[in-house]
Amino acid sequence: MVKGLNVVIDWREEIPSTHQYVIEGLKSGTLCAPYAIGADIQTQGIGSRGNCWIGEKGNLFFSVCVEEKHLPSDLPLASISIYFSALTKQILEEKGSKVWLKWPNDFYLEEKKVGGMITTKIGSHIVGSIGLNLVCAPLEFGVLDIHITPKAIALLLVEAIEKKMTWKKVFSKYKIEFYKNEAFTFHLDGKVVSLRDAVLNDDGSIVLENKKVYSLR
């Protein structure tokens, strides 16, 4: 067990998916917020667009669950994944990392993805799950540029969430680096489109090809 301010993080040696574990626990009534779980190894993790995120020991596999009422009142629900991602990015940045966020919630070092965040709403509960390559990654992915343990990131993220920093403050930092998205693409309605002409709105959504797109993952 790893203690947070008001949350005890349940840490396992191995688990199929921290995200699915929390979701199933909420649906069955065996878990309630606040709750957090991490694992040394994850065998059936879930990535963006339903892709599998499998990782080796030493990387970060972590999920946290909070009630909606315990989040900042100005936080747009559709942009919770951006909020959690931005909090994590700030933690890593303060430790010396040059990681940046590709819209909406992928962690990048230069042109290589090093991790991602997904969120799911179950009733009045929000589940946020993060995977980060801290020590190793497949060839097409990158590894974080600082040395930090999975448990350290998990604890710092729980503490950051508990501080309830306003969306306005978090987003003001997030949008400064949005220009870095211009060289990348995004999956929209089943096709790959460029983010070069995307316009970022104050609620975290973007306007792309005359459509308002939210971070619904």
Short mmCIF file of C-alpha atoms in Angstrom, two decimals:
data_model
loop_
_atom_site.label_atom_id
_atom_site.label_comp_id
_atom_site.label_asym_id
_atom_site.label_seq_id
_atom_site.Cartn_x
_atom_site.Cartn_y
_atom_site.Cartn_z
CA MET A 1 0.00 0.00 0.00
CA VAL A 2 1.12 3.53 -0.80
CA LYS A 3 -0.56 6.34 1.15
CA GLY A 4 -1.88 9.50 -0.48
CA LEU A 5 -3.41 12.44 1.39
CA ASN A 6 -6.89 10.89 1.51
CA VAL A 7 -6.41 7.84 -0.68
CA VAL A 8 -4.54 4.62 -0.02
CA ILE A 9 -3.14 3.37 -3.33
CA ASP A 10 -3.67 -0.36 -3.79
CA TRP A 11 -0.51 -1.67 -5.47
CA ARG A 12 -0.39 -5.10 -7.11
CA GLU A 13 2.45 -7.14 -8.59
CA GLU A 14 0.42 -7.97 -11.70
CA ILE A 15 -3.05 -7.22 -13.04
CA PRO A 16 -4.77 -7.57 -16.43
CA SER A 17 -5.94 -3.93 -16.47
CA THR A 18 -6.09 -1.36 -13.68
CA HIS A 19 -8.75 0.55 -15.66
CA GLN A 20 -11.04 -2.45 -16.10
CA TYR A 21 -10.51 -3.50 -12.49
CA VAL A 22 -11.83 -0.17 -11.21
CA ILE A 23 -14.72 -0.03 -13.68
CA GLU A 24 -15.85 -3.56 -12.84
CA GLY A 25 -15.52 -2.82 -9.13
CA LEU A 26 -17.70 0.28 -9.42
CA LYS A 27 -20.35 -1.56 -11.42
CA SER A 28 -20.45 -4.47 -8.98
CA GLY A 29 -20.40 -2.23 -5.92
CA THR A 30 -17.20 -3.71 -4.51
CA LEU A 31 -15.29 -0.43 -4.93
CA CYS A 32 -16.13 3.17 -4.15
CA ALA A 33 -14.35 6.49 -4.57
CA PRO A 34 -11.84 7.69 -3.69
CA TYR A 35 -9.77 4.74 -4.83
CA ALA A 36 -6.52 4.20 -6.69
CA ILE A 37 -4.67 1.15 -7.94
CA GLY A 38 -1.31 0.57 -9.59
CA ALA A 39 0.58 -2.49 -10.77
CA ASP A 40 4.14 -3.52 -11.50
CA ILE A 41 3.00 -5.41 -14.60
CA GLN A 42 -0.16 -5.01 -16.69
CA THR A 43 -1.06 -7.73 -19.19
CA GLN A 44 -4.25 -6.47 -20.86
CA GLY A 45 -4.11 -2.69 -20.57
CA ILE A 46 -6.38 -0.42 -22.59
CA GLY A 47 -4.95 2.36 -24.73
CA SER A 48 -6.52 5.04 -26.90
CA ARG A 49 -9.26 3.96 -29.34
CA GLY A 50 -9.48 0.60 -27.53
CA ASN A 51 -5.95 -0.45 -28.42
CA CYS A 52 -4.07 -2.75 -26.08
CA TRP A 53 -1.43 -1.17 -23.82
CA ILE A 54 0.79 -3.94 -22.50
CA GLY A 55 3.86 -3.01 -20.51
CA GLU A 56 6.87 -4.37 -18.73
CA LYS A 57 7.85 -4.06 -15.10
CA GLY A 58 9.16 -0.62 -14.24
CA ASN A 59 6.69 1.27 -16.41
CA LEU A 60 3.65 3.02 -14.93
CA PHE A 61 0.20 1.42 -14.93
CA PHE A 62 -2.15 3.35 -12.68
CA SER A 63 -5.83 4.20 -12.23
CA VAL A 64 -7.54 6.64 -9.89
CA CYS A 65 -11.25 7.03 -9.19
CA VAL A 66 -12.91 10.13 -7.75
CA GLU A 67 -16.44 11.39 -7.45
CA GLU A 68 -17.40 14.12 -9.88
CA LYS A 69 -18.31 16.46 -7.02
CA HIS A 70 -14.71 16.38 -5.78
CA LEU A 71 -13.34 17.83 -9.02
CA PRO A 72 -13.04 21.58 -9.74
CA SER A 73 -16.42 23.19 -10.42
CA ASP A 74 -15.18 24.83 -13.63
CA LEU A 75 -13.88 21.57 -15.15
CA PRO A 76 -15.72 20.56 -18.38
CA LEU A 77 -16.58 16.87 -17.99
CA ALA A 78 -15.64 16.17 -21.61
CA SER A 79 -12.09 17.37 -20.90
CA ILE A 80 -11.34 15.45 -17.72
CA SER A 81 -8.70 13.38 -19.53
CA ILE A 82 -6.93 16.59 -20.57
CA TYR A 83 -7.09 17.81 -16.96
CA PHE A 84 -5.57 14.62 -15.51
CA SER A 85 -2.96 14.52 -18.30
CA ALA A 86 -1.99 18.15 -17.73
CA LEU A 87 -1.58 17.55 -13.99
CA THR A 88 0.69 14.60 -14.75
CA LYS A 89 2.67 16.57 -17.31
CA GLN A 90 3.24 19.32 -14.75
CA ILE A 91 4.53 16.75 -12.24
CA LEU A 92 6.98 15.34 -14.77
CA GLU A 93 8.04 18.79 -15.94
CA GLU A 94 8.86 19.82 -12.38
CA LYS A 95 11.14 16.77 -12.19
CA GLY A 96 13.02 17.89 -15.30
CA SER A 97 11.18 16.12 -18.11
CA LYS A 98 10.62 17.74 -21.51
CA VAL A 99 7.45 15.71 -22.09
CA TRP A 100 4.57 17.48 -23.87
CA LEU A 101 0.91 16.65 -24.47
CA LYS A 102 -0.43 15.81 -27.90
CA TRP A 103 -4.13 16.62 -28.01
CA PRO A 104 -6.00 15.42 -26.25
CA ASN A 105 -4.12 13.23 -23.77
CA ASP A 106 -1.06 11.51 -25.17
CA PHE A 107 2.39 12.04 -23.65
CA TYR A 108 5.16 12.71 -26.17
CA LEU A 109 8.89 13.30 -26.16
CA GLU A 110 9.66 15.11 -29.39
CA GLU A 111 7.95 12.89 -31.99
CA LYS A 112 7.59 9.66 -29.99
CA LYS A 113 4.69 8.69 -27.77
CA VAL A 114 5.71 7.70 -24.26
CA GLY A 115 2.29 7.24 -22.70
CA GLY A 116 -1.36 8.14 -22.57
CA MET A 117 -4.39 8.81 -20.41
CA ILE A 118 -7.95 7.53 -20.73
CA THR A 119 -10.99 8.41 -18.63
CA THR A 120 -14.38 6.79 -18.15
CA LYS A 121 -17.47 8.09 -16.35
CA ILE A 122 -19.43 5.51 -14.35
CA GLY A 123 -22.45 7.17 -12.78
CA SER A 124 -21.09 10.00 -10.64
CA HIS A 125 -17.60 8.48 -10.63
CA ILE A 126 -14.66 9.40 -12.86
CA VAL A 127 -11.97 6.81 -13.57
CA GLY A 128 -8.68 8.09 -14.94
CA SER A 129 -5.99 5.67 -16.06
CA ILE A 130 -2.46 6.36 -17.20
CA GLY A 131 0.26 4.32 -18.82
CA LEU A 132 3.81 5.69 -19.11
CA ASN A 133 6.97 4.13 -20.48
CA LEU A 134 9.46 4.80 -17.70
CA VAL A 135 12.12 2.19 -18.45
CA CYS A 136 11.33 0.44 -21.74
CA ALA A 137 9.11 0.66 -24.81
CA PRO A 138 8.50 -0.95 -28.23
CA LEU A 139 10.64 0.42 -31.07
CA GLU A 140 8.04 2.86 -32.36
CA PHE A 141 7.51 4.40 -28.91
CA GLY A 142 9.70 6.43 -26.58
CA VAL A 143 10.81 6.26 -22.96
CA LEU A 144 10.48 9.09 -20.45
CA ASP A 145 13.60 11.26 -20.19
CA ILE A 146 13.87 11.32 -16.38
CA HIS A 147 14.31 8.71 -13.67
CA ILE A 148 11.22 8.43 -11.49
CA THR A 149 9.44 5.43 -10.02
CA PRO A 150 5.86 4.42 -10.87
CA LYS A 151 4.80 4.75 -7.23
CA ALA A 152 6.25 8.26 -7.00
CA ILE A 153 4.22 9.46 -9.99
CA ALA A 154 1.07 7.77 -8.69
CA LEU A 155 1.40 9.43 -5.29
CA LEU A 156 2.13 12.86 -6.76
CA LEU A 157 -0.83 12.59 -9.15
CA VAL A 158 -3.22 11.67 -6.34
CA GLU A 159 -1.97 14.64 -4.35
CA ALA A 160 -2.36 16.95 -7.36
CA ILE A 161 -5.95 15.81 -7.93
CA GLU A 162 -6.77 16.34 -4.26
CA LYS A 163 -5.61 19.97 -4.52
CA LYS A 164 -8.49 20.65 -6.97
CA MET A 165 -6.54 23.11 -9.10
CA THR A 166 -9.00 24.99 -11.30
CA TRP A 167 -9.47 24.06 -14.94
CA LYS A 168 -8.71 27.65 -15.90
CA LYS A 169 -5.26 27.48 -14.30
CA VAL A 170 -4.40 24.03 -15.63
CA PHE A 171 -5.66 24.80 -19.13
CA SER A 172 -3.77 28.09 -19.32
CA LYS A 173 -0.54 26.07 -19.21
CA TYR A 174 -1.82 23.32 -21.50
CA LYS A 175 -2.72 25.65 -24.36
CA ILE A 176 0.74 27.28 -24.44
CA GLU A 177 2.19 24.16 -26.05
CA PHE A 178 -0.78 23.34 -28.28
CA TYR A 179 1.15 24.56 -31.34
CA LYS A 180 3.29 21.41 -31.11
CA ASN A 181 0.28 19.46 -32.43
CA GLU A 182 0.56 21.07 -35.86
CA ALA A 183 2.86 18.37 -37.23
CA PHE A 184 0.64 15.52 -36.03
CA THR A 185 -2.61 13.80 -36.98
CA PHE A 186 -5.78 12.75 -35.18
CA HIS A 187 -8.38 10.04 -35.80
CA LEU A 188 -11.74 11.67 -36.62
CA ASP A 189 -14.79 9.67 -37.70
CA GLY A 190 -12.64 6.74 -38.71
CA LYS A 191 -10.12 8.70 -40.76
CA VAL A 192 -6.77 10.32 -40.06
CA VAL A 193 -6.80 14.12 -40.27
CA SER A 194 -4.09 16.73 -39.73
CA LEU A 195 -4.09 18.88 -36.59
CA ARG A 196 -2.35 21.71 -38.46
CA ASP A 197 -5.53 23.77 -38.76
CA ALA A 198 -7.12 22.72 -35.46
CA VAL A 199 -8.39 25.53 -33.22
CA LEU A 200 -8.31 24.93 -29.46
CA ASN A 201 -11.34 26.12 -27.49
CA ASP A 202 -11.40 27.15 -23.83
CA ASP A 203 -13.33 24.01 -22.85
CA GLY A 204 -10.56 21.78 -24.22
CA SER A 205 -12.37 20.85 -27.41
CA ILE A 206 -11.00 21.62 -30.87
CA VAL A 207 -12.59 22.76 -34.09
CA LEU A 208 -11.39 20.55 -36.91
CA GLU A 209 -12.86 20.40 -40.42
CA ASN A 210 -15.75 22.56 -39.22
CA LYS A 211 -16.56 20.09 -36.44
CA LYS A 212 -16.27 20.61 -32.69
CA VAL A 213 -14.40 17.61 -31.31
CA TYR A 214 -14.13 16.69 -27.63
CA SER A 215 -11.64 14.54 -25.77
CA LEU A 216 -14.02 11.67 -25.18
CA ARG A 217 -11.58 8.98 -24.12
#
